JSON list of C-alpha atoms in Angstrom, two decimals:
[
{"chain": "I", "resi": 425, "resn": "UNK", "atom": "CA", "xyz": [-18.62, 0.38, -2.76]},
{"chain": "I", "resi": 426, "resn": "UNK", "atom": "CA", "xyz": [-19.97, 0.92, -6.25]},
{"chain": "I", "resi": 427, "resn": "UNK", "atom": "CA", "xyz": [-20.21, 4.16, -8.15]},
{"chain": "I", "resi": 428, "resn": "UNK", "atom": "CA", "xyz": [-18.17, 6.71, -10.05]},
{"chain": "I", "resi": 429, "resn": "UNK", "atom": "CA", "xyz": [-16.02, 9.54, -8.70]},
{"chain": "I", "resi": 430, "resn": "UNK", "atom": "CA", "xyz": [-14.47, 12.05, -11.10]},
{"chain": "I", "resi": 431, "resn": "UNK", "atom": "CA", "xyz": [-15.03, 9.64, -13.99]},
{"chain": "I", "resi": 432, "resn": "UNK", "atom": "CA", "xyz": [-13.33, 6.80, -12.11]},
{"chain": "I", "resi": 433, "resn": "UNK", "atom": "CA", "xyz": [-15.57, 3.78, -11.66]},
{"chain": "I", "resi": 434, "resn": "UNK", "atom": "CA", "xyz": [-14.94, 1.59, -8.65]},
{"chain": "I", "resi": 435, "resn": "UNK", "atom": "CA", "xyz": [-14.64, -1.96, -10.04]},
{"chain": "I", "resi": 436, "resn": "UNK", "atom": "CA", "xyz": [-17.76, -4.04, -9.42]},
{"chain": "I", "resi": 437, "resn": "UNK", "atom": "CA", "xyz": [-16.75, -7.48, -10.67]},
{"chain": "I", "resi": 438, "resn": "UNK", "atom": "CA", "xyz": [-17.16, -10.53, -8.45]},
{"chain": "I", "resi": 439, "resn": "UNK", "atom": "CA", "xyz": [-13.43, -10.51, -7.70]},
{"chain": "I", "resi": 440, "resn": "UNK", "atom": "CA", "xyz": [-13.51, -6.80, -6.84]},
{"chain": "I", "resi": 441, "resn": "UNK", "atom": "CA", "xyz": [-16.49, -7.23, -4.52]},
{"chain": "I", "resi": 442, "resn": "UNK", "atom": "CA", "xyz": [-15.03, -10.26, -2.76]},
{"chain": "I", "resi": 443, "resn": "UNK", "atom": "CA", "xyz": [-11.66, -8.54, -2.38]},
{"chain": "I", "resi": 444, "resn": "UNK", "atom": "CA", "xyz": [-13.35, -5.56, -0.74]},
{"chain": "I", "resi": 445, "resn": "UNK", "atom": "CA", "xyz": [-15.38, -7.82, 1.53]},
{"chain": "I", "resi": 446, "resn": "UNK", "atom": "CA", "xyz": [-12.29, -9.74, 2.64]},
{"chain": "I", "resi": 447, "resn": "UNK", "atom": "CA", "xyz": [-10.21, -6.65, 3.35]},
{"chain": "I", "resi": 448, "resn": "UNK", "atom": "CA", "xyz": [-13.07, -4.87, 5.08]},
{"chain": "I", "resi": 449, "resn": "UNK", "atom": "CA", "xyz": [-13.49, -7.88, 7.36]},
{"chain": "I", "resi": 450, "resn": "UNK", "atom": "CA", "xyz": [-9.99, -7.44, 8.78]},
{"chain": "I", "resi": 451, "resn": "UNK", "atom": "CA", "xyz": [-9.02, -3.80, 8.39]},
{"chain": "I", "resi": 452, "resn": "UNK", "atom": "CA", "xyz": [-10.12, -0.84, 10.44]},
{"chain": "I", "resi": 453, "resn": "UNK", "atom": "CA", "xyz": [-12.19, 1.84, 8.75]},
{"chain": "I", "resi": 454, "resn": "UNK", "atom": "CA", "xyz": [-9.07, 4.00, 8.78]},
{"chain": "I", "resi": 455, "resn": "UNK", "atom": "CA", "xyz": [-7.05, 1.52, 6.70]},
{"chain": "I", "resi": 456, "resn": "UNK", "atom": "CA", "xyz": [-9.93, 0.44, 4.49]},
{"chain": "I", "resi": 457, "resn": "UNK", "atom": "CA", "xyz": [-10.90, 3.97, 3.48]},
{"chain": "I", "resi": 458, "resn": "UNK", "atom": "CA", "xyz": [-7.23, 4.79, 2.90]},
{"chain": "I", "resi": 459, "resn": "UNK", "atom": "CA", "xyz": [-6.94, 1.77, 0.61]},
{"chain": "I", "resi": 460, "resn": "UNK", "atom": "CA", "xyz": [-9.90, 2.79, -1.54]},
{"chain": "I", "resi": 461, "resn": "UNK", "atom": "CA", "xyz": [-8.57, 6.34, -1.73]},
{"chain": "I", "resi": 462, "resn": "UNK", "atom": "CA", "xyz": [-5.26, 4.92, -2.95]},
{"chain": "I", "resi": 463, "resn": "UNK", "atom": "CA", "xyz": [-7.12, 3.26, -5.82]},
{"chain": "I", "resi": 464, "resn": "UNK", "atom": "CA", "xyz": [-9.13, 6.36, -6.71]},
{"chain": "I", "resi": 465, "resn": "UNK", "atom": "CA", "xyz": [-6.19, 8.74, -6.61]},
{"chain": "I", "resi": 466, "resn": "UNK", "atom": "CA", "xyz": [-4.00, 6.28, -8.50]},
{"chain": "I", "resi": 467, "resn": "UNK", "atom": "CA", "xyz": [-6.65, 5.69, -11.16]},
{"chain": "I", "resi": 468, "resn": "UNK", "atom": "CA", "xyz": [-7.22, 9.44, -11.54]},
{"chain": "I", "resi": 469, "resn": "UNK", "atom": "CA", "xyz": [-3.53, 9.92, -12.17]},
{"chain": "I", "resi": 470, "resn": "UNK", "atom": "CA", "xyz": [-3.51, 7.07, -14.65]},
{"chain": "I", "resi": 471, "resn": "UNK", "atom": "CA", "xyz": [-6.45, 8.56, -16.53]},
{"chain": "I", "resi": 472, "resn": "UNK", "atom": "CA", "xyz": [-4.87, 12.02, -16.49]},
{"chain": "I", "resi": 473, "resn": "UNK", "atom": "CA", "xyz": [-1.65, 10.61, -17.92]},
{"chain": "I", "resi": 474, "resn": "UNK", "atom": "CA", "xyz": [-3.57, 8.44, -20.40]},
{"chain": "I", "resi": 475, "resn": "UNK", "atom": "CA", "xyz": [-1.91, 5.27, -19.11]},
{"chain": "I", "resi": 476, "resn": "UNK", "atom": "CA", "xyz": [-3.23, 1.87, -20.07]},
{"chain": "I", "resi": 477, "resn": "UNK", "atom": "CA", "xyz": [-3.85, -0.06, -16.85]},
{"chain": "I", "resi": 478, "resn": "UNK", "atom": "CA", "xyz": [-6.16, -2.75, -15.51]},
{"chain": "I", "resi": 479, "resn": "UNK", "atom": "CA", "xyz": [-8.54, -1.07, -13.03]},
{"chain": "I", "resi": 480, "resn": "UNK", "atom": "CA", "xyz": [-9.42, -4.36, -11.35]},
{"chain": "I", "resi": 481, "resn": "UNK", "atom": "CA", "xyz": [-5.79, -5.24, -10.68]},
{"chain": "I", "resi": 482, "resn": "UNK", "atom": "CA", "xyz": [-5.07, -1.73, -9.45]},
{"chain": "I", "resi": 483, "resn": "UNK", "atom": "CA", "xyz": [-8.10, -1.98, -7.17]},
{"chain": "I", "resi": 484, "resn": "UNK", "atom": "CA", "xyz": [-7.01, -5.30, -5.67]},
{"chain": "I", "resi": 485, "resn": "UNK", "atom": "CA", "xyz": [-3.46, -4.02, -5.18]},
{"chain": "I", "resi": 486, "resn": "UNK", "atom": "CA", "xyz": [-4.78, -0.91, -3.45]},
{"chain": "I", "resi": 487, "resn": "UNK", "atom": "CA", "xyz": [-7.16, -2.86, -1.23]},
{"chain": "I", "resi": 488, "resn": "UNK", "atom": "CA", "xyz": [-4.52, -5.35, -0.08]},
{"chain": "I", "resi": 489, "resn": "UNK", "atom": "CA", "xyz": [-1.54, -3.03, 0.13]},
{"chain": "I", "resi": 490, "resn": "UNK", "atom": "CA", "xyz": [-1.79, -2.51, 3.93]},
{"chain": "I", "resi": 491, "resn": "UNK", "atom": "CA", "xyz": [-3.36, -5.86, 4.85]},
{"chain": "I", "resi": 492, "resn": "UNK", "atom": "CA", "xyz": [0.00, -6.97, 6.25]},
{"chain": "I", "resi": 493, "resn": "UNK", "atom": "CA", "xyz": [-0.49, -4.48, 9.08]},
{"chain": "I", "resi": 494, "resn": "UNK", "atom": "CA", "xyz": [-3.36, -6.46, 10.61]},
{"chain": "I", "resi": 495, "resn": "UNK", "atom": "CA", "xyz": [-2.83, -9.39, 12.98]},
{"chain": "I", "resi": 496, "resn": "UNK", "atom": "CA", "xyz": [-4.58, -11.96, 10.78]},
{"chain": "I", "resi": 497, "resn": "UNK", "atom": "CA", "xyz": [-1.98, -11.49, 8.02]},
{"chain": "I", "resi": 498, "resn": "UNK", "atom": "CA", "xyz": [1.03, -10.60, 10.14]},
{"chain": "I", "resi": 499, "resn": "UNK", "atom": "CA", "xyz": [4.12, -12.84, 9.95]},
{"chain": "I", "resi": 500, "resn": "UNK", "atom": "CA", "xyz": [7.18, -12.63, 12.18]},
{"chain": "I", "resi": 501, "resn": "UNK", "atom": "CA", "xyz": [9.83, -12.58, 9.47]},
{"chain": "I", "resi": 502, "resn": "UNK", "atom": "CA", "xyz": [8.50, -10.72, 6.43]},
{"chain": "I", "resi": 503, "resn": "UNK", "atom": "CA", "xyz": [8.03, -7.01, 5.77]},
{"chain": "I", "resi": 504, "resn": "UNK", "atom": "CA", "xyz": [4.39, -6.03, 6.14]},
{"chain": "I", "resi": 505, "resn": "UNK", "atom": "CA", "xyz": [4.33, -5.14, 2.44]},
{"chain": "I", "resi": 506, "resn": "UNK", "atom": "CA", "xyz": [5.25, -8.73, 1.56]},
{"chain": "I", "resi": 507, "resn": "UNK", "atom": "CA", "xyz": [2.59, -10.11, 3.90]},
{"chain": "I", "resi": 508, "resn": "UNK", "atom": "CA", "xyz": [-0.03, -8.07, 2.06]},
{"chain": "I", "resi": 509, "resn": "UNK", "atom": "CA", "xyz": [1.43, -8.99, -1.33]},
{"chain": "I", "resi": 510, "resn": "UNK", "atom": "CA", "xyz": [1.33, -12.69, -0.49]},
{"chain": "I", "resi": 511, "resn": "UNK", "atom": "CA", "xyz": [-2.29, -12.42, 0.64]},
{"chain": "I", "resi": 512, "resn": "UNK", "atom": "CA", "xyz": [-3.31, -10.66, -2.57]},
{"chain": "I", "resi": 513, "resn": "UNK", "atom": "CA", "xyz": [-1.55, -13.17, -4.81]},
{"chain": "I", "resi": 514, "resn": "UNK", "atom": "CA", "xyz": [-3.14, -16.09, -2.95]},
{"chain": "I", "resi": 515, "resn": "UNK", "atom": "CA", "xyz": [-6.55, -14.42, -3.28]},
{"chain": "I", "resi": 516, "resn": "UNK", "atom": "CA", "xyz": [-6.15, -13.88, -7.01]},
{"chain": "I", "resi": 517, "resn": "UNK", "atom": "CA", "xyz": [-4.83, -17.37, -7.66]},
{"chain": "I", "resi": 518, "resn": "UNK", "atom": "CA", "xyz": [-7.79, -18.73, -5.72]},
{"chain": "I", "resi": 519, "resn": "UNK", "atom": "CA", "xyz": [-10.07, -16.90, -8.14]},
{"chain": "I", "resi": 520, "resn": "UNK", "atom": "CA", "xyz": [-8.37, -18.34, -11.20]},
{"chain": "I", "resi": 521, "resn": "UNK", "atom": "CA", "xyz": [-6.33, -15.27, -12.10]},
{"chain": "I", "resi": 522, "resn": "UNK", "atom": "CA", "xyz": [-3.20, -16.33, -14.03]},
{"chain": "I", "resi": 523, "resn": "UNK", "atom": "CA", "xyz": [0.18, -15.91, -12.39]},
{"chain": "I", "resi": 524, "resn": "UNK", "atom": "CA", "xyz": [1.42, -13.00, -14.53]},
{"chain": "I", "resi": 525, "resn": "UNK", "atom": "CA", "xyz": [-1.47, -10.83, -13.33]},
{"chain": "I", "resi": 526, "resn": "UNK", "atom": "CA", "xyz": [-1.27, -12.11, -9.74]},
{"chain": "I", "resi": 527, "resn": "UNK", "atom": "CA", "xyz": [2.47, -11.47, -9.74]},
{"chain": "I", "resi": 528, "resn": "UNK", "atom": "CA", "xyz": [1.92, -7.93, -11.04]},
{"chain": "I", "resi": 529, "resn": "UNK", "atom": "CA", "xyz": [-0.33, -7.20, -8.05]},
{"chain": "I", "resi": 530, "resn": "UNK", "atom": "CA", "xyz": [2.25, -8.79, -5.75]},
{"chain": "I", "resi": 531, "resn": "UNK", "atom": "CA", "xyz": [4.92, -6.44, -7.08]},
{"chain": "I", "resi": 532, "resn": "UNK", "atom": "CA", "xyz": [2.68, -3.39, -6.76]},
{"chain": "I", "resi": 533, "resn": "UNK", "atom": "CA", "xyz": [2.07, -4.11, -3.09]},
{"chain": "I", "resi": 534, "resn": "UNK", "atom": "CA", "xyz": [5.57, -5.28, -2.20]},
{"chain": "I", "resi": 535, "resn": "UNK", "atom": "CA", "xyz": [7.10, -2.13, -3.68]},
{"chain": "I", "resi": 536, "resn": "UNK", "atom": "CA", "xyz": [4.54, 0.44, -2.60]},
{"chain": "I", "resi": 537, "resn": "UNK", "atom": "CA", "xyz": [6.79, 1.98, 0.07]},
{"chain": "I", "resi": 538, "resn": "UNK", "atom": "CA", "xyz": [10.05, 1.69, -1.89]},
{"chain": "I", "resi": 539, "resn": "UNK", "atom": "CA", "xyz": [11.31, 5.12, -2.97]},
{"chain": "I", "resi": 540, "resn": "UNK", "atom": "CA", "xyz": [12.61, 5.81, -6.45]},
{"chain": "I", "resi": 541, "resn": "UNK", "atom": "CA", "xyz": [11.63, 2.60, -8.27]},
{"chain": "I", "resi": 542, "resn": "UNK", "atom": "CA", "xyz": [7.86, 2.00, -8.65]},
{"chain": "I", "resi": 543, "resn": "UNK", "atom": "CA", "xyz": [7.27, 5.06, -10.83]},
{"chain": "I", "resi": 544, "resn": "UNK", "atom": "CA", "xyz": [9.40, 3.50, -13.57]},
{"chain": "I", "resi": 545, "resn": "UNK", "atom": "CA", "xyz": [7.56, 0.18, -13.56]},
{"chain": "I", "resi": 546, "resn": "UNK", "atom": "CA", "xyz": [4.28, -0.99, -15.06]},
{"chain": "I", "resi": 547, "resn": "UNK", "atom": "CA", "xyz": [1.29, 1.32, -14.55]},
{"chain": "I", "resi": 548, "resn": "UNK", "atom": "CA", "xyz": [-0.42, -0.79, -11.89]},
{"chain": "I", "resi": 549, "resn": "UNK", "atom": "CA", "xyz": [2.77, -0.68, -9.80]},
{"chain": "I", "resi": 550, "resn": "UNK", "atom": "CA", "xyz": [3.44, 3.01, -10.41]},
{"chain": "I", "resi": 551, "resn": "UNK", "atom": "CA", "xyz": [-0.16, 4.04, -9.72]},
{"chain": "I", "resi": 552, "resn": "UNK", "atom": "CA", "xyz": [-0.44, 2.06, -6.49]},
{"chain": "I", "resi": 553, "resn": "UNK", "atom": "CA", "xyz": [2.67, 3.83, -5.26]},
{"chain": "I", "resi": 554, "resn": "UNK", "atom": "CA", "xyz": [1.39, 7.21, -6.48]},
{"chain": "I", "resi": 555, "resn": "UNK", "atom": "CA", "xyz": [-1.93, 6.76, -4.68]},
{"chain": "I", "resi": 556, "resn": "UNK", "atom": "CA", "xyz": [-0.13, 5.89, -1.45]},
{"chain": "I", "resi": 557, "resn": "UNK", "atom": "CA", "xyz": [2.26, 8.82, -1.72]},
{"chain": "I", "resi": 558, "resn": "UNK", "atom": "CA", "xyz": [-0.58, 11.28, -2.31]},
{"chain": "I", "resi": 559, "resn": "UNK", "atom": "CA", "xyz": [-2.84, 10.01, 0.45]},
{"chain": "I", "resi": 560, "resn": "UNK", "atom": "CA", "xyz": [-0.12, 9.64, 3.09]},
{"chain": "I", "resi": 561, "resn": "UNK", "atom": "CA", "xyz": [2.37, 12.44, 2.47]},
{"chain": "I", "resi": 562, "resn": "UNK", "atom": "CA", "xyz": [0.68, 14.59, -0.17]},
{"chain": "I", "resi": 563, "resn": "UNK", "atom": "CA", "xyz": [3.00, 13.98, -3.13]},
{"chain": "I", "resi": 564, "resn": "UNK", "atom": "CA", "xyz": [1.22, 15.34, -6.20]},
{"chain": "I", "resi": 565, "resn": "UNK", "atom": "CA", "xyz": [-1.50, 17.06, -4.14]},
{"chain": "I", "resi": 566, "resn": "UNK", "atom": "CA", "xyz": [-1.82, 20.01, -6.52]},
{"chain": "I", "resi": 567, "resn": "UNK", "atom": "CA", "xyz": [-2.16, 17.73, -9.55]},
{"chain": "I", "resi": 568, "resn": "UNK", "atom": "CA", "xyz": [-5.72, 16.99, -8.41]},
{"chain": "I", "resi": 569, "resn": "UNK", "atom": "CA", "xyz": [-8.49, 19.54, -8.44]},
{"chain": "I", "resi": 570, "resn": "UNK", "atom": "CA", "xyz": [-10.11, 20.53, -5.13]},
{"chain": "I", "resi": 571, "resn": "UNK", "atom": "CA", "xyz": [-13.31, 18.94, -6.44]},
{"chain": "I", "resi": 572, "resn": "UNK", "atom": "CA", "xyz": [-11.55, 15.63, -7.03]},
{"chain": "I", "resi": 573, "resn": "UNK", "atom": "CA", "xyz": [-10.00, 15.62, -3.59]},
{"chain": "I", "resi": 574, "resn": "UNK", "atom": "CA", "xyz": [-13.27, 16.64, -1.92]},
{"chain": "I", "resi": 575, "resn": "UNK", "atom": "CA", "xyz": [-15.29, 13.97, -3.72]},
{"chain": "I", "resi": 576, "resn": "UNK", "atom": "CA", "xyz": [-12.91, 11.21, -2.68]},
{"chain": "I", "resi": 577, "resn": "UNK", "atom": "CA", "xyz": [-12.80, 12.36, 0.94]},
{"chain": "I", "resi": 578, "resn": "UNK", "atom": "CA", "xyz": [-16.57, 12.72, 1.11]},
{"chain": "I", "resi": 579, "resn": "UNK", "atom": "CA", "xyz": [-17.01, 9.12, -0.02]},
{"chain": "I", "resi": 580, "resn": "UNK", "atom": "CA", "xyz": [-14.07, 7.66, 1.93]},
{"chain": "I", "resi": 581, "resn": "UNK", "atom": "CA", "xyz": [-13.23, 10.04, 4.82]},
{"chain": "I", "resi": 582, "resn": "UNK", "atom": "CA", "xyz": [-9.82, 10.36, 6.42]},
{"chain": "I", "resi": 583, "resn": "UNK", "atom": "CA", "xyz": [-11.36, 10.75, 9.85]},
{"chain": "I", "resi": 584, "resn": "UNK", "atom": "CA", "xyz": [-10.48, 13.31, 12.47]},
{"chain": "I", "resi": 585, "resn": "UNK", "atom": "CA", "xyz": [-6.91, 12.19, 13.16]},
{"chain": "I", "resi": 586, "resn": "UNK", "atom": "CA", "xyz": [-5.72, 10.19, 10.16]},
{"chain": "I", "resi": 587, "resn": "UNK", "atom": "CA", "xyz": [-2.09, 11.28, 10.30]},
{"chain": "I", "resi": 588, "resn": "UNK", "atom": "CA", "xyz": [-1.44, 10.21, 13.89]},
{"chain": "I", "resi": 589, "resn": "UNK", "atom": "CA", "xyz": [-3.67, 7.12, 13.68]},
{"chain": "I", "resi": 590, "resn": "UNK", "atom": "CA", "xyz": [-1.89, 5.96, 10.53]},
{"chain": "I", "resi": 591, "resn": "UNK", "atom": "CA", "xyz": [1.52, 6.46, 12.13]},
{"chain": "I", "resi": 592, "resn": "UNK", "atom": "CA", "xyz": [0.30, 4.46, 15.13]},
{"chain": "I", "resi": 593, "resn": "UNK", "atom": "CA", "xyz": [-0.85, 1.56, 12.94]},
{"chain": "I", "resi": 594, "resn": "UNK", "atom": "CA", "xyz": [2.48, 1.47, 11.13]},
{"chain": "I", "resi": 595, "resn": "UNK", "atom": "CA", "xyz": [4.44, 1.77, 14.38]},
{"chain": "I", "resi": 596, "resn": "UNK", "atom": "CA", "xyz": [2.58, -1.13, 16.01]},
{"chain": "I", "resi": 597, "resn": "UNK", "atom": "CA", "xyz": [3.46, -3.36, 13.06]},
{"chain": "I", "resi": 598, "resn": "UNK", "atom": "CA", "xyz": [7.10, -2.26, 12.94]},
{"chain": "I", "resi": 599, "resn": "UNK", "atom": "CA", "xyz": [7.62, -2.79, 16.66]},
{"chain": "I", "resi": 600, "resn": "UNK", "atom": "CA", "xyz": [6.45, -6.40, 16.37]},
{"chain": "I", "resi": 601, "resn": "UNK", "atom": "CA", "xyz": [9.21, -7.25, 13.89]},
{"chain": "I", "resi": 602, "resn": "UNK", "atom": "CA", "xyz": [11.85, -4.52, 13.94]},
{"chain": "I", "resi": 603, "resn": "UNK", "atom": "CA", "xyz": [14.44, -6.45, 11.93]},
{"chain": "I", "resi": 604, "resn": "UNK", "atom": "CA", "xyz": [12.15, -6.33, 8.89]},
{"chain": "I", "resi": 605, "resn": "UNK", "atom": "CA", "xyz": [12.50, -2.54, 8.85]},
{"chain": "I", "resi": 606, "resn": "UNK", "atom": "CA", "xyz": [16.23, -2.66, 8.06]},
{"chain": "I", "resi": 607, "resn": "UNK", "atom": "CA", "xyz": [16.90, -0.51, 5.02]},
{"chain": "I", "resi": 608, "resn": "UNK", "atom": "CA", "xyz": [13.27, 0.57, 4.65]},
{"chain": "I", "resi": 609, "resn": "UNK", "atom": "CA", "xyz": [11.22, 3.66, 5.43]},
{"chain": "I", "resi": 610, "resn": "UNK", "atom": "CA", "xyz": [9.47, 1.58, 8.09]},
{"chain": "I", "resi": 611, "resn": "UNK", "atom": "CA", "xyz": [12.46, 1.98, 10.41]},
{"chain": "I", "resi": 612, "resn": "UNK", "atom": "CA", "xyz": [11.45, 5.61, 10.95]},
{"chain": "I", "resi": 613, "resn": "UNK", "atom": "CA", "xyz": [8.28, 4.49, 12.74]},
{"chain": "I", "resi": 614, "resn": "UNK", "atom": "CA", "xyz": [10.41, 2.71, 15.32]},
{"chain": "I", "resi": 615, "resn": "UNK", "atom": "CA", "xyz": [12.94, 5.51, 15.58]},
{"chain": "I", "resi": 616, "resn": "UNK", "atom": "CA", "xyz": [10.18, 8.05, 16.11]},
{"chain": "I", "resi": 617, "resn": "UNK", "atom": "CA", "xyz": [8.80, 5.85, 18.90]},
{"chain": "I", "resi": 618, "resn": "UNK", "atom": "CA", "xyz": [12.21, 5.10, 20.45]},
{"chain": "I", "resi": 619, "resn": "UNK", "atom": "CA", "xyz": [15.11, 7.30, 19.25]},
{"chain": "I", "resi": 620, "resn": "UNK", "atom": "CA", "xyz": [17.56, 5.06, 21.13]},
{"chain": "I", "resi": 621, "resn": "UNK", "atom": "CA", "xyz": [16.70, 2.00, 19.04]},
{"chain": "I", "resi": 622, "resn": "UNK", "atom": "CA", "xyz": [19.30, 1.11, 16.42]},
{"chain": "I", "resi": 623, "resn": "UNK", "atom": "CA", "xyz": [19.65, -1.46, 13.68]},
{"chain": "I", "resi": 624, "resn": "UNK", "atom": "CA", "xyz": [22.98, -2.35, 12.07]},
{"chain": "I", "resi": 625, "resn": "UNK", "atom": "CA", "xyz": [23.70, 0.02, 9.20]},
{"chain": "I", "resi": 626, "resn": "UNK", "atom": "CA", "xyz": [25.16, -0.81, 5.80]},
{"chain": "I", "resi": 627, "resn": "UNK", "atom": "CA", "xyz": [28.74, -0.12, 6.93]},
{"chain": "I", "resi": 628, "resn": "UNK", "atom": "CA", "xyz": [28.40, -2.40, 9.96]},
{"chain": "I", "resi": 629, "resn": "UNK", "atom": "CA", "xyz": [26.96, -5.20, 7.81]},
{"chain": "I", "resi": 630, "resn": "UNK", "atom": "CA", "xyz": [29.83, -4.90, 5.34]},
{"chain": "I", "resi": 631, "resn": "UNK", "atom": "CA", "xyz": [32.50, -4.87, 8.06]},
{"chain": "I", "resi": 632, "resn": "UNK", "atom": "CA", "xyz": [30.94, -7.87, 9.79]},
{"chain": "I", "resi": 633, "resn": "UNK", "atom": "CA", "xyz": [30.69, -9.96, 6.65]},
{"chain": "I", "resi": 634, "resn": "UNK", "atom": "CA", "xyz": [32.51, -13.32, 6.89]},
{"chain": "I", "resi": 635, "resn": "UNK", "atom": "CA", "xyz": [35.04, -12.41, 4.20]},
{"chain": "I", "resi": 636, "resn": "UNK", "atom": "CA", "xyz": [38.70, -11.98, 5.20]},
{"chain": "I", "resi": 637, "resn": "UNK", "atom": "CA", "xyz": [39.13, -8.59, 3.51]}
]
């Protein structure tokens, strides 16, 4: 878990090592490797754009961003992103990290699947989102050299069937608490699994509001 890829050093502080150990204990290799790739791709983009960001905070945000998908951190009523964000903030607070930094990581994780907002926020938030978008759906793929992409995949492989396995992991989480997918991209995992499933849309919610008019 230590080393440098394309001039990006994987953080090796005590907090970074313990964060990796905790996440690795609960996540599958699929999710863990994805999480480290998110950090590397996000940090590469940050370096390319000459952004000032905290690599350790970006690393923790990347590591924890999908932890809400695993049973140990699953709640019945929160979006999986919030479950992971809560876990990361608790971890950082437990290591004496002040609230402004812990809250920054919380925001990066909670917003990592939200379209159209993270890229305008602080670098740690924007870069977590950028790393996710590249690794999952290829946004910004050509901004990285083939050598950069190959180095990252050699160190943290996608596996033989990442796309379908990742969809399956997301679908399993969404099916456990479908109401948390209302208004989010996570609803698509359920709809892909069961096209007949419906949640109330914005118009239905407005019309059913308790106001008289």
